[in-house]
Coordinates of C-alpha atoms in Angstrom, one line a residue:
Chain X
M173 CA -7.7 42.5 -26.4
S174 CA -10.5 40.1 -25.6
L175 CA -9.7 36.5 -25.0
L176 CA -13.2 35.1 -24.9
E177 CA -16.3 36.7 -26.3
I178 CA -19.7 35.3 -25.7
R179 CA -22.3 36.7 -28.1
N180 CA -26.1 36.3 -27.7
L181 CA -25.8 32.9 -26.1
S182 CA -29.1 31.1 -25.4
I183 CA -29.3 27.6 -23.9
H184 CA -32.5 25.8 -23.3
F185 CA -33.3 22.4 -21.7
V186 CA -36.0 20.9 -23.7
S187 CA -38.0 17.8 -22.7
H188 CA -41.3 16.6 -24.0
K189 CA -43.0 18.3 -21.1
Q190 CA -41.4 21.7 -20.9
D191 CA -38.8 24.1 -22.3
I192 CA -36.5 25.5 -19.6
A193 CA -34.9 28.8 -20.7
A194 CA -31.7 28.6 -18.7
V195 CA -29.6 31.2 -20.5
N196 CA -31.2 33.9 -22.6
G197 CA -29.1 36.0 -24.9
V198 CA -26.0 36.5 -22.8
D199 CA -23.2 38.7 -24.0
L200 CA -19.9 38.6 -22.1
T201 CA -16.4 39.6 -22.9
I202 CA -13.4 38.6 -20.9
E203 CA -10.1 40.5 -21.5
K204 CA -6.8 38.8 -21.5
G205 CA -5.4 38.5 -18.0
K206 CA -8.5 39.9 -16.4
T207 CA -11.0 38.3 -14.1
M208 CA -14.7 38.6 -14.7
G209 CA -17.1 37.9 -11.8
L210 CA -20.4 36.4 -12.7
V211 CA -22.9 37.0 -9.8
G212 CA -26.4 35.8 -9.3
E213 CA -28.8 33.8 -7.3
T214 CA -29.0 30.0 -7.5
G215 CA -30.7 29.1 -10.8
A216 CA -29.7 32.3 -12.6
G217 CA -27.9 30.3 -15.3
K218 CA -24.3 31.0 -14.2
T219 CA -23.2 27.4 -14.2
T220 CA -25.1 26.7 -17.5
T221 CA -23.2 29.6 -19.1
A222 CA -19.9 28.2 -17.9
L223 CA -20.7 24.7 -19.0
G224 CA -21.8 26.1 -22.3
I225 CA -18.3 27.6 -22.9
L226 CA -16.9 24.1 -22.6
N227 CA -19.8 22.6 -24.5
L228 CA -20.5 20.3 -21.6
I229 CA -24.2 20.9 -21.4
Q230 CA -26.2 17.8 -20.6
K231 CA -27.2 16.3 -24.0
P232 CA -29.7 15.7 -25.5
Q233 CA -31.9 17.9 -23.4
G234 CA -29.6 20.8 -23.3
R235 CA -29.6 22.8 -26.6
F236 CA -27.8 25.9 -27.9
L237 CA -30.6 28.0 -29.4
S238 CA -28.3 30.8 -30.5
G239 CA -25.0 32.4 -29.9
E240 CA -21.3 32.3 -30.6
I241 CA -18.5 31.7 -28.2
I242 CA -15.4 33.3 -29.8
Y243 CA -12.2 32.1 -28.2
K244 CA -8.9 33.2 -29.7
G245 CA -10.7 33.9 -33.0
R246 CA -12.5 30.6 -33.2
D247 CA -16.2 29.9 -32.5
L248 CA -16.1 27.1 -29.9
L249 CA -19.7 26.1 -30.8
K250 CA -18.7 25.3 -34.4
L251 CA -15.8 23.0 -33.4
S252 CA -16.1 19.3 -33.8
E253 CA -16.2 17.1 -30.7
D254 CA -12.6 16.1 -31.4
E255 CA -11.4 19.7 -31.7
M256 CA -13.3 20.7 -28.6
R257 CA -11.6 17.9 -26.6
K258 CA -8.3 19.6 -27.4
V259 CA -9.6 22.9 -25.9
R260 CA -11.0 21.3 -22.7
G261 CA -8.4 21.0 -20.0
K262 CA -5.7 22.5 -22.2
E263 CA -6.9 25.9 -23.3
I264 CA -9.9 26.3 -21.0
S265 CA -10.4 24.4 -17.8
M266 CA -12.9 24.5 -15.1
I267 CA -12.9 24.3 -11.3
F268 CA -16.1 22.7 -10.1
Q269 CA -18.4 23.8 -7.3
D270 CA -18.4 20.7 -5.1
P271 CA -14.9 19.2 -4.4
M272 CA -16.6 16.3 -2.6
T273 CA -18.1 14.9 -5.7
A274 CA -15.8 16.4 -8.4
L275 CA -13.0 13.8 -8.0
N276 CA -13.2 10.2 -9.0
P277 CA -13.4 8.3 -5.7
I278 CA -11.5 5.3 -6.9
L279 CA -8.5 6.8 -8.7
P280 CA -5.5 8.1 -6.8
V281 CA -5.4 11.9 -6.9
G282 CA -1.9 11.9 -8.5
E283 CA -3.3 9.9 -11.4
Q284 CA -6.2 12.3 -11.8
I285 CA -3.8 15.1 -12.3
A286 CA -1.3 13.2 -14.4
E287 CA -4.1 12.0 -16.7
V288 CA -4.8 15.5 -18.0
I289 CA -1.1 16.2 -18.5
R290 CA -0.5 13.0 -20.4
L291 CA -3.4 13.8 -22.6
H292 CA -2.4 17.3 -23.6
E293 CA 1.3 17.7 -23.2
K294 CA 3.8 15.9 -25.4
C295 CA 5.7 14.2 -22.7
S296 CA 6.5 10.7 -21.3
D297 CA 4.5 9.1 -18.6
A298 CA 7.3 9.7 -16.1
E299 CA 7.4 13.4 -16.9
A300 CA 3.7 13.6 -16.6
E301 CA 3.9 12.0 -13.2
K302 CA 6.7 14.4 -12.2
K303 CA 4.6 17.4 -13.3
S304 CA 1.6 16.1 -11.4
L305 CA 3.7 15.9 -8.2
Q306 CA 4.9 19.5 -8.8
M307 CA 1.2 20.6 -9.2
L308 CA 0.4 18.9 -5.9
E309 CA 3.2 20.7 -4.2
M310 CA 2.1 24.0 -5.8
V311 CA -1.3 23.8 -4.3
G312 CA 0.2 22.9 -0.9
I313 CA -0.2 19.1 -0.7
R314 CA 2.9 17.0 0.0
A315 CA 3.9 15.1 -3.2
E316 CA 4.1 11.8 -1.4
R317 CA 0.4 11.8 -0.9
S318 CA -0.2 11.5 -4.7
G319 CA -1.0 7.8 -4.4
E320 CA -3.8 8.5 -1.9
Y321 CA -7.5 8.6 -2.8
P322 CA -9.9 11.5 -2.5
H323 CA -11.6 10.1 0.6
Q324 CA -8.3 10.4 2.5
F325 CA -8.3 14.2 2.0
S326 CA -10.3 16.9 3.7
G327 CA -12.7 19.1 1.7
G328 CA -10.3 22.0 1.3
M329 CA -7.5 19.7 0.2
K330 CA -9.8 18.1 -2.3
Q331 CA -10.6 21.5 -3.8
R332 CA -6.9 22.1 -4.1
V333 CA -6.6 18.9 -6.0
V334 CA -9.4 20.1 -8.3
I335 CA -7.5 23.3 -8.8
A336 CA -4.3 21.4 -9.5
I337 CA -6.1 19.4 -12.2
A338 CA -7.6 22.6 -13.7
L339 CA -4.2 24.4 -13.8
A340 CA -2.1 21.3 -14.8
C341 CA -1.8 22.3 -18.4
N342 CA -1.4 26.1 -17.9
P343 CA -4.8 27.0 -19.5
S344 CA -5.2 30.5 -20.9
F345 CA -8.7 30.7 -19.5
L346 CA -10.0 29.3 -16.2
I347 CA -13.7 29.0 -15.2
A348 CA -14.1 28.8 -11.5
D349 CA -17.7 27.8 -10.6
E350 CA -18.3 28.8 -7.0
P351 CA -14.9 27.4 -6.0
T352 CA -15.3 28.2 -2.4
T353 CA -19.0 27.7 -1.8
A354 CA -18.6 24.2 -0.3
L355 CA -15.7 25.2 1.9
D356 CA -15.7 26.8 5.3
V357 CA -14.6 30.4 5.6
T358 CA -11.0 30.0 6.7
I359 CA -10.4 27.5 3.9
Q360 CA -12.2 29.8 1.5
A361 CA -9.6 32.5 2.1
Q362 CA -6.7 30.1 1.6
V363 CA -8.1 28.8 -1.7
L364 CA -8.9 32.2 -3.0
E365 CA -5.5 33.5 -2.1
M366 CA -3.9 30.6 -3.8
M367 CA -6.0 31.1 -7.0
A368 CA -5.1 34.7 -7.1
D369 CA -1.4 33.9 -6.7
L370 CA -1.5 31.3 -9.5
R371 CA -3.4 33.7 -11.7
N372 CA -0.8 36.4 -11.3
R373 CA 2.0 33.9 -11.9
F374 CA 0.6 32.5 -15.1
G375 CA -1.4 35.4 -16.4
T376 CA -4.6 33.3 -16.6
S377 CA -7.9 35.0 -17.5
M378 CA -10.7 33.9 -15.3
L379 CA -14.5 33.7 -15.1
L380 CA -15.3 33.6 -11.4
I381 CA -18.8 32.4 -10.7
T382 CA -20.1 33.2 -7.2
H383 CA -23.0 34.7 -5.3
D384 CA -20.7 36.2 -2.8
L385 CA -20.1 39.9 -3.5
G386 CA -17.3 40.0 -1.0
I387 CA -15.3 37.5 -3.1
V388 CA -16.0 39.5 -6.2
A389 CA -14.7 42.7 -4.6
E390 CA -11.5 41.0 -3.7
N391 CA -10.8 39.1 -6.9
C392 CA -12.4 40.6 -9.9
D393 CA -11.7 43.3 -12.5
D394 CA -15.2 43.3 -14.0
V395 CA -18.6 42.2 -12.8
A396 CA -21.6 40.8 -14.5
I397 CA -24.9 40.4 -12.6
M398 CA -27.1 37.6 -13.9
Y399 CA -30.8 37.2 -13.3
A400 CA -33.1 34.5 -14.9
G401 CA -30.6 33.7 -17.6
E402 CA -29.9 37.3 -18.6
I403 CA -27.1 39.7 -17.8
I404 CA -28.9 42.6 -16.2
E405 CA -25.9 44.8 -15.3
I406 CA -22.3 44.6 -16.3
G407 CA -19.3 46.8 -15.8
T408 CA -16.0 47.4 -14.1
L409 CA -15.7 46.4 -10.5
E410 CA -15.4 50.0 -9.5
R411 CA -18.5 51.2 -11.4
I412 CA -20.7 48.3 -10.3
F413 CA -19.7 48.7 -6.6
H414 CA -19.7 52.4 -6.5
N415 CA -22.6 53.1 -8.7
P416 CA -25.0 50.1 -8.9
K417 CA -28.1 51.0 -10.9
H418 CA -30.3 48.0 -11.6
P419 CA -32.9 47.5 -8.8
Y420 CA -31.8 43.9 -8.6
T421 CA -28.2 44.8 -8.1
L422 CA -29.2 47.3 -5.5
G423 CA -31.2 44.6 -3.8
L424 CA -28.2 42.3 -3.8
F425 CA -26.1 45.0 -2.1
G426 CA -29.0 45.9 0.2
S427 CA -29.2 42.3 1.4
I428 CA -25.6 42.4 2.8
P429 CA -25.9 43.3 6.5
S430 CA -24.0 46.4 7.5
L431 CA -21.5 46.4 10.3
D432 CA -21.9 50.1 11.0
K433 CA -25.6 50.1 11.7
D434 CA -27.2 48.2 14.5
E435 CA -29.5 45.9 12.4
D436 CA -31.8 43.3 13.8
R437 CA -33.1 41.9 10.5
L438 CA -31.6 41.1 7.1
H439 CA -33.0 42.7 4.0
P440 CA -33.6 40.0 1.5
I441 CA -35.1 40.7 -2.0
P442 CA -38.7 39.6 -1.6
G443 CA -40.0 36.7 -3.7
L444 CA -38.2 34.0 -5.7
M445 CA -36.5 33.7 -9.0
P446 CA -39.2 33.1 -11.7
D447 CA -39.7 29.6 -13.0
P448 CA -37.3 29.3 -16.0
A449 CA -40.0 27.1 -17.8
A450 CA -42.5 30.0 -17.6
L451 CA -40.6 33.3 -17.6
P452 CA -42.6 36.5 -17.2
R453 CA -43.1 38.9 -20.1
G454 CA -41.2 42.1 -20.2
C455 CA -38.5 42.6 -17.6
K456 CA -37.9 39.3 -15.9
F457 CA -37.4 41.0 -12.5
H458 CA -40.5 43.2 -12.5
E459 CA -42.6 40.9 -10.3
R460 CA -40.1 41.3 -7.5
C461 CA -39.0 44.9 -8.2
D462 CA -40.0 47.6 -5.8
R463 CA -39.6 50.2 -8.5
A464 CA -41.5 48.5 -11.3
C465 CA -44.0 50.6 -13.3
E466 CA -46.7 49.4 -15.6
A467 CA -44.4 49.4 -18.7
C468 CA -42.0 47.0 -17.0
S469 CA -44.3 44.0 -17.6
E470 CA -44.4 44.8 -21.3
L471 CA -41.2 46.4 -22.4
I472 CA -38.2 44.2 -23.4
Q473 CA -35.1 46.2 -22.5
E474 CA -31.7 45.7 -24.1
L475 CA -28.4 46.3 -22.2
V476 CA -27.6 50.0 -22.6
E477 CA -24.4 51.7 -21.7
I478 CA -25.2 54.4 -19.2
E479 CA -21.6 55.5 -18.6
P480 CA -18.3 54.3 -20.0
G481 CA -17.8 50.6 -18.9
H482 CA -21.2 50.2 -17.3
K483 CA -24.3 48.7 -19.0
V484 CA -27.7 48.2 -17.4
R485 CA -30.8 46.4 -18.6
C486 CA -33.6 48.5 -17.0
H487 CA -35.7 51.0 -19.0
R488 CA -36.4 53.2 -16.0
V489 CA -32.6 53.5 -15.3
V490 CA -31.9 54.2 -19.0
K491 CA -34.6 56.9 -19.1
G492 CA -33.3 58.4 -15.9
E493 CA -36.4 57.8 -13.9
I494 CA -34.6 56.1 -11.1
Chain R
M103 CA -4.5 -7.7 4.1
A104 CA -3.4 -11.3 4.7
K105 CA -4.7 -10.9 8.3
Y106 CA -8.1 -10.0 7.0
I107 CA -8.3 -12.9 4.6
I108 CA -7.2 -15.4 7.3
K109 CA -9.9 -13.9 9.6
R110 CA -12.5 -14.3 6.9
I111 CA -11.5 -17.9 6.3
L112 CA -11.6 -18.7 10.0
W113 CA -15.1 -17.2 10.0
M114 CA -16.2 -19.8 7.4
I115 CA -15.8 -22.6 10.0
P116 CA -18.7 -21.6 12.2
V117 CA -20.8 -20.9 9.1
M118 CA -20.1 -24.4 7.7
F119 CA -20.9 -25.9 11.1
G120 CA -24.2 -24.1 11.1
V121 CA -25.1 -25.4 7.6
L122 CA -24.0 -28.9 8.6
I123 CA -26.1 -29.0 11.7
I124 CA -29.2 -27.6 9.9
V125 CA -28.9 -30.0 6.9
F126 CA -28.2 -33.0 9.1
T127 CA -31.1 -32.2 11.3
I128 CA -33.5 -31.8 8.4
T129 CA -32.6 -35.1 6.9
Y130 CA -32.6 -36.8 10.3
L131 CA -36.1 -35.5 11.0
T132 CA -37.4 -36.5 7.5
P133 CA -39.9 -39.3 7.9
G134 CA -38.9 -42.7 6.6
D135 CA -36.3 -45.2 7.7
P136 CA -33.3 -45.6 5.5
V137 CA -32.6 -49.1 6.8
I138 CA -36.0 -50.3 5.6
T139 CA -35.6 -48.5 2.3
I140 CA -32.2 -50.3 1.8
L141 CA -33.3 -53.7 2.9
G142 CA -36.7 -53.7 1.3
T143 CA -39.5 -55.9 2.6
G144 CA -38.8 -59.2 4.2
Y145 CA -35.8 -58.5 6.4
T146 CA -35.1 -60.1 9.7
P147 CA -34.6 -58.1 12.9
E148 CA -31.0 -59.3 13.0
R149 CA -30.3 -58.0 9.5
Y150 CA -32.0 -54.7 10.4
A151 CA -29.9 -54.3 13.5
A152 CA -26.7 -55.1 11.7
K153 CA -27.4 -52.7 8.9
A154 CA -28.4 -49.9 11.3
A155 CA -25.1 -50.5 13.2
E156 CA -23.1 -50.4 10.0
L157 CA -24.6 -47.0 9.0
H158 CA -24.3 -45.7 12.6
L159 CA -28.1 -45.2 12.5
D160 CA -28.6 -46.9 15.9
K161 CA -26.9 -44.1 17.9
G162 CA -29.6 -41.5 18.2
Y163 CA -29.5 -37.9 17.0
F164 CA -26.4 -36.6 18.8
G165 CA -24.4 -39.8 18.3
Q166 CA -25.1 -39.7 14.6
L167 CA -24.3 -36.0 14.3
F168 CA -21.0 -36.4 16.1
T169 CA -20.0 -39.4 14.2
Y170 CA -20.7 -37.6 10.9
I171 CA -18.8 -34.5 11.9
W172 CA -15.9 -36.5 13.3
N173 CA -15.6 -38.6 10.1
I174 CA -15.5 -35.5 8.0
I175 CA -12.8 -33.8 10.1
S176 CA -10.6 -36.7 10.8
K177 CA -10.9 -38.7 7.5
F178 CA -12.5 -36.3 5.1
D179 CA -15.2 -39.1 4.9
F180 CA -18.7 -38.0 4.1
G181 CA -20.1 -41.5 4.4
K182 CA -21.1 -43.9 1.7
S183 CA -24.1 -44.0 -0.5
Y184 CA -26.7 -46.3 1.0
F185 CA -27.4 -48.0 -2.3
S186 CA -24.3 -48.0 -4.4
N187 CA -21.9 -48.2 -1.4
I188 CA -19.5 -45.8 -3.1
P189 CA -18.0 -43.2 -0.7
V190 CA -19.5 -39.7 -1.3
A191 CA -16.1 -38.2 -1.3
R192 CA -15.0 -40.4 -4.2
E193 CA -18.0 -39.4 -6.2
F194 CA -17.3 -35.8 -5.5
A195 CA -13.8 -36.2 -7.0
T196 CA -15.2 -37.2 -10.4
R197 CA -18.4 -35.1 -10.4
V198 CA -17.3 -31.7 -8.9
P199 CA -14.8 -30.9 -11.8
I200 CA -17.6 -31.2 -14.3
T201 CA -20.1 -29.0 -12.4
A202 CA -17.3 -26.6 -11.6
T203 CA -16.3 -26.3 -15.2
I204 CA -19.8 -25.6 -16.4
G205 CA -20.3 -23.2 -13.5
L206 CA -17.1 -21.3 -14.1
I207 CA -17.7 -20.9 -17.8
S208 CA -21.3 -19.8 -17.2
V209 CA -20.2 -17.2 -14.7
A210 CA -17.4 -16.0 -17.0
A211 CA -19.9 -15.7 -19.8
L212 CA -22.1 -13.7 -17.6
A213 CA -19.4 -11.2 -17.0
L214 CA -18.0 -11.1 -20.5
I215 CA -21.3 -10.8 -22.3
G216 CA -23.5 -9.2 -19.6
I217 CA -21.3 -6.2 -18.7
P218 CA -20.5 -5.0 -22.3
T219 CA -24.2 -5.5 -23.3
G220 CA -25.2 -3.4 -20.3
V221 CA -22.7 -0.7 -21.2
I222 CA -23.9 -0.5 -24.8
A223 CA -27.6 -0.3 -23.6
A224 CA -26.6 2.6 -21.3
V225 CA -24.5 4.5 -23.8
K226 CA -27.2 4.2 -26.4
Q227 CA -30.0 5.0 -23.9
Y228 CA -33.5 5.4 -25.5
S229 CA -32.2 4.2 -28.9
A230 CA -33.5 1.2 -30.9
T231 CA -30.5 -0.8 -29.7
D232 CA -31.4 -0.1 -26.1
Y233 CA -35.1 -1.0 -26.5
V234 CA -34.2 -4.2 -28.3
L235 CA -31.7 -5.2 -25.6
T236 CA -34.2 -4.2 -22.8
A237 CA -37.0 -6.3 -24.4
L238 CA -34.7 -9.2 -24.9
T239 CA -33.3 -9.2 -21.4
L240 CA -36.7 -8.8 -19.8
V241 CA -38.1 -11.8 -21.7
L242 CA -35.1 -13.9 -20.9
A243 CA -35.1 -12.8 -17.2
A244 CA -38.8 -13.9 -17.0
T245 CA -38.1 -17.4 -18.5
P246 CA -37.0 -20.1 -16.1
G247 CA -33.8 -22.0 -17.2
Y248 CA -35.5 -25.3 -17.5
V249 CA -38.0 -23.9 -20.0
L250 CA -35.2 -22.6 -22.1
A251 CA -33.3 -25.9 -21.8
I252 CA -36.3 -28.0 -22.9
L253 CA -37.1 -25.6 -25.8
G254 CA -33.5 -25.7 -26.8
V255 CA -33.3 -29.5 -26.7
L256 CA -36.5 -29.7 -28.8
Y257 CA -35.5 -27.2 -31.4
F258 CA -31.7 -27.4 -31.8
G259 CA -31.4 -31.0 -30.7
V260 CA -34.4 -32.9 -31.9
K261 CA -35.6 -30.8 -34.9
L262 CA -32.5 -29.3 -36.3
R263 CA -30.1 -31.9 -34.9
W264 CA -27.3 -29.3 -34.5
V265 CA -26.4 -30.4 -31.0
P266 CA -26.5 -33.6 -29.1
I267 CA -29.4 -33.8 -26.6
A268 CA -27.5 -35.4 -23.7
G269 CA -24.1 -35.8 -22.2
L270 CA -20.9 -33.8 -22.7
G271 CA -19.3 -35.9 -25.4
S272 CA -18.4 -33.3 -27.9
F273 CA -17.6 -29.6 -27.9
K274 CA -21.1 -28.8 -29.3
A275 CA -22.7 -30.6 -26.5
W276 CA -21.6 -28.0 -24.0
I277 CA -23.5 -25.2 -25.7
L278 CA -27.0 -25.8 -24.5
P279 CA -26.1 -26.6 -20.9
L280 CA -24.0 -23.4 -20.7
L281 CA -26.7 -21.3 -22.2
T282 CA -29.3 -22.7 -19.9
N283 CA -27.1 -22.0 -16.9
S284 CA -26.2 -18.4 -17.8
I285 CA -29.0 -16.9 -19.7
P286 CA -31.5 -16.2 -16.9
T287 CA -28.8 -14.5 -14.8
L288 CA -27.2 -12.9 -17.8
S289 CA -30.2 -10.6 -18.2
I290 CA -29.9 -9.5 -14.6
V291 CA -26.2 -8.6 -15.1
T292 CA -27.1 -6.6 -18.2
R293 CA -29.9 -4.7 -16.5
Q294 CA -27.7 -4.0 -13.4
T295 CA -24.8 -2.8 -15.6
R296 CA -27.1 -0.5 -17.6
T297 CA -28.8 1.0 -14.5
N298 CA -25.4 1.7 -12.7
M299 CA -23.7 3.0 -15.8
L300 CA -26.5 5.5 -16.3
E301 CA -26.3 6.6 -12.7
V302 CA -22.5 6.9 -12.7
I303 CA -22.3 8.7 -16.1
R304 CA -24.3 11.6 -14.4
Q305 CA -21.9 12.0 -11.6
D306 CA -19.9 15.1 -11.1
Y307 CA -16.6 13.4 -11.5
I308 CA -17.6 12.2 -15.0
R309 CA -18.2 15.9 -15.8
T310 CA -14.7 16.7 -14.4
A311 CA -13.3 13.9 -16.6
R312 CA -15.0 15.5 -19.6
S313 CA -13.7 18.9 -18.7
K314 CA -10.2 17.5 -18.9
G315 CA -10.8 16.7 -22.6
L316 CA -10.8 12.9 -22.2
S317 CA -12.6 11.0 -25.0
E318 CA -15.9 9.3 -24.2
K319 CA -14.2 5.9 -24.6
V320 CA -11.6 6.6 -21.9
I321 CA -14.2 8.1 -19.6
R322 CA -16.4 5.0 -20.0
R323 CA -13.6 2.5 -19.4
K324 CA -11.4 4.2 -16.9
H325 CA -13.8 6.5 -14.9
A326 CA -17.3 5.1 -15.3
L327 CA -17.2 1.3 -15.5
K328 CA -14.9 0.8 -12.6
N329 CA -17.2 3.0 -10.4
C330 CA -20.2 0.9 -11.2
L331 CA -18.5 -2.5 -10.8
I332 CA -19.5 -3.0 -7.1
P333 CA -23.2 -3.9 -7.6
I334 CA -22.2 -5.8 -10.8
V335 CA -19.7 -7.9 -8.8
T336 CA -22.4 -8.5 -6.2
V337 CA -24.9 -9.7 -8.8
I338 CA -22.3 -12.0 -10.4
G339 CA -21.4 -13.4 -6.9
T340 CA -25.0 -14.2 -6.2
S341 CA -25.4 -15.7 -9.6
V342 CA -22.8 -18.3 -8.6
A343 CA -25.3 -19.6 -6.1
V344 CA -28.1 -19.5 -8.7
V345 CA -25.9 -21.3 -11.2
M346 CA -25.1 -24.0 -8.6
A347 CA -28.7 -24.5 -7.8
G348 CA -29.6 -24.4 -11.5
S349 CA -27.0 -27.2 -12.1
V350 CA -29.4 -29.6 -10.5
I351 CA -32.0 -28.9 -13.2
T352 CA -29.5 -28.4 -16.1
E353 CA -27.6 -31.6 -15.4
N354 CA -30.7 -33.7 -15.2
I355 CA -32.1 -32.3 -18.4
F356 CA -28.9 -32.9 -20.3
N357 CA -28.0 -36.1 -18.4
I358 CA -24.6 -34.8 -17.2
K359 CA -22.8 -36.7 -14.5
G360 CA -22.1 -33.8 -12.2
L361 CA -22.9 -32.7 -8.7
G362 CA -26.5 -31.7 -9.7
T363 CA -27.5 -35.1 -10.9
Y364 CA -25.9 -36.7 -7.9
L365 CA -27.8 -34.5 -5.4
Y366 CA -31.0 -35.1 -7.3
S367 CA -30.6 -38.9 -7.2
G368 CA -29.7 -38.6 -3.5
I369 CA -33.0 -36.7 -2.9
L370 CA -35.1 -39.2 -4.9
S371 CA -33.7 -42.2 -3.1
R372 CA -33.4 -40.7 0.3
D373 CA -29.7 -41.3 0.2
Y374 CA -28.9 -39.0 3.1
P375 CA -25.1 -39.0 3.0
I376 CA -25.3 -37.8 -0.6
I377 CA -27.8 -35.0 0.3
N378 CA -25.8 -33.9 3.3
G379 CA -22.5 -34.0 1.6
S380 CA -23.7 -32.2 -1.6
V381 CA -25.4 -29.4 0.3
L382 CA -22.3 -28.9 2.5
L383 CA -20.1 -28.7 -0.6
I384 CA -22.4 -26.2 -2.3
A385 CA -22.5 -24.1 0.9
F386 CA -18.7 -24.2 1.0
I387 CA -18.5 -23.0 -2.6
V388 CA -20.9 -20.2 -1.9
C389 CA -18.9 -19.2 1.2
C390 CA -15.7 -19.1 -0.9
V391 CA -17.4 -17.0 -3.6
N392 CA -18.7 -14.5 -1.0
L393 CA -15.1 -14.1 0.2
L394 CA -13.9 -13.6 -3.3
V395 CA -16.6 -11.0 -3.9
D396 CA -15.5 -9.1 -0.8
L397 CA -11.9 -9.2 -1.9
A398 CA -13.0 -7.9 -5.3
Y399 CA -14.8 -5.0 -3.6
M400 CA -11.5 -4.1 -1.9
A401 CA -9.6 -4.3 -5.2
I402 CA -12.2 -2.0 -6.8
D403 CA -12.9 0.6 -4.2
P404 CA -10.1 1.9 -1.9
R405 CA -12.7 3.3 0.5
I406 CA -14.0 -0.2 1.2
K407 CA -10.4 -1.4 1.6
A408 CA -9.7 1.3 4.1
Q409 CA -12.7 0.3 6.1
F410 CA -11.6 -3.3 6.5
I411 CA -7.9 -3.2 7.0
N412 CA -5.3 -1.0 8.6
T413 CA -7.7 0.8 10.9
N414 CA -5.1 1.5 13.4
K415 CA -2.5 2.7 10.9
K416 CA -5.1 5.0 9.4
K417 CA -6.0 6.6 12.7
K418 CA -2.4 7.5 13.3
K419 CA -2.1 8.9 9.8
R420 CA -5.2 11.0 10.1
T421 CA -3.8 13.0 13.0
V422 CA -0.8 13.9 10.9
D423 CA -3.0 15.0 8.0
E424 CA -4.9 17.4 10.2
G425 CA -1.7 19.1 11.1
V426 CA -1.2 19.8 7.4
D427 CA -4.5 21.1 6.4

C-alpha cells in the first residue's frame, strides 16, 4: 500500500526576471515501510521536491504549478497552513543536508528536541524533556549533554541531533536530504547504520536523497533518478542496478571508478546540467547524451514501463533502439 | 563569570585615566587665561596671584594634572566652578539623575518601539506597511534631533499649545525631549532589526524549525529574534553615547537643568572643571554601557560566552568529547 504518492508535481521559482523550472511533472510513489532513493546531480530538483512535500518552498517566489501529494489519503497541498503544521514534524519529518547550519546556534540541543515533542505529543514539559533525553541516548549522545549548545558538538554529533529531532515524534515518513554529504566517510557509515537501525525498529518509510549510488545500494528498496526536474528512470533497486537503461543513468554508473580495472582517469558525463530558467526542448538530456538522435531534441517522452517495476523516459530505449 | 566582570571593571581604570589626561590636556592647552576671565579687567598682580594659587593654576601642567587626579581619587572632588563656586560633584548630584532618567527612557523606548517595528517591517517585506515604515525611518534618520526639537516646539508647543515649551514641570513636558532624544536613533534600530531579521529568517535552522511544525509566531520569537539580537544590542549600546551627546542639545532647547546644559554652560564660560568633570562622567557612563553590552552578548549567545570564560575548563572537556565521537 502506498503511503505517499506524488502526482505530476511541478514547482517553479518565479521572479520578475525569470522563471526557474525546478521540478517538472514528478511522479513518485513510496510504499509503506520502504525506502526510496532519489538520485541526481546538484540542481536536479531533489531538495525542492522534498521541501515541496512539506510545503516549505521559499515563498512567494516558489510556486506549485501543478500536482498532488497524497499522504494517507489526503492531498497535502490542499491542507491549510494550520493543518500542515500538524503534519510537519509529527507525520512527516526531514533530516537536513548540512548539520552545521541546521541547528539553532543559541538553543541547547535538548530543548531543540524537546520543543518538537511538546508541540505534537500530549504530554507534560517534564515528560517531553525525558523523551528528549531518551532520543539523545538513542542516537548515541550522553543525556547529560542535552544542556549544551550546537557549537560544542562535532559535525557527526550535530547530524545525530538533527536525526533525533526528526525521529522524536515517531513520524511515519522521513525525508533524508543528503544526510551524510557534509560528513566524513567514517561518520557517514555510522549515521547510515543508525538510520537503518531506527527505520527497522519503527517501520518508518523514507525518501533518501543522495548523489551517492553506493549509499542507495546499501539502503534503498526503490530508486528514482532525477535530471533537470524530471524523473528519467525509476524502478526497484535490483532492476535499476542490474539493468540501467537511460543513457544518463548509464553515465552515472559509468562515472564510478572500477576497482577491478586499472583506470587512470574518471569518466564523467560531459557538459553541465541545463539552466533551469531555459530548459532545452525535447529530452532535457539530449545535449549531453552520446546516444542522442535528431528526434531527441523535439520529442517529449513520457515515463514508460519497459519491464515490471522499471520505467524509463527515453524514446530510443522505449523503441528498443538502444 | 564574576572573574571576567571584575577583569573588565579593572580595565576601565586605564581607559578612564586616558580620557582624563586627554581632556585635561585639551582644556589646559586651550588659549585664554581662566584667572583673567574670572577677575575681569582691572585686577592687581596680588589678586591675580592669589586667585591662581586658590585654583592651583600656578603649578604648571603636571602639577595641575596631579592635583586634579589626586583630588578626584582621594576626595571625589572634581573642583569648583570658577564662577559659581559650587563644587562640580554637588552639581552632578542634582543634574545627573535628570539626564540619566531622560536617557534611560529614551533608550528603553528605542528598544521597545524600534525592535517590534523592525520585525513587522521584515515580516511584511515588500508590502505597503514595509514601504511606509522604510520611508518614515529614512526621513527620521536623516533629520537631526535639534531640527525635530525646534519644529516640535514651534508646532506642538507654540501653535497648538499641547505641551510646555521648556522645563520638566509636568508629565506632558517630558514628551518632546524624549522624542527628540530617541527618534534619530530609533530609525537606526528599526532598520538594523529589519535587515537582521530578514537575514536570519533565511537561515537553515529556521527551515528546521518550520519542519518541526512550529507556528510562524513561535519561530519569530524563539528562533529568529534572539538570533538577530547581537547587532541590535550593539546599535542600542552605541545609541547611549549618541543620546548622551544629544542631551547637550536637547536640554538646551528645552531648558532642562541636566548634565547637558551644565556642560554647555561650562564650555561657553571656559569653566574648565565643569568641562573636565562632565566629559569624564560621560566617558564613565559609556564605559559602563559597553560592559553591559558585552554582558548582554554573553547572555544572548553561548558561543560568545564560551569564548570569554572557562577557557581552561572547556579545553579539558573537549578532550573527553573526542573520545565519545
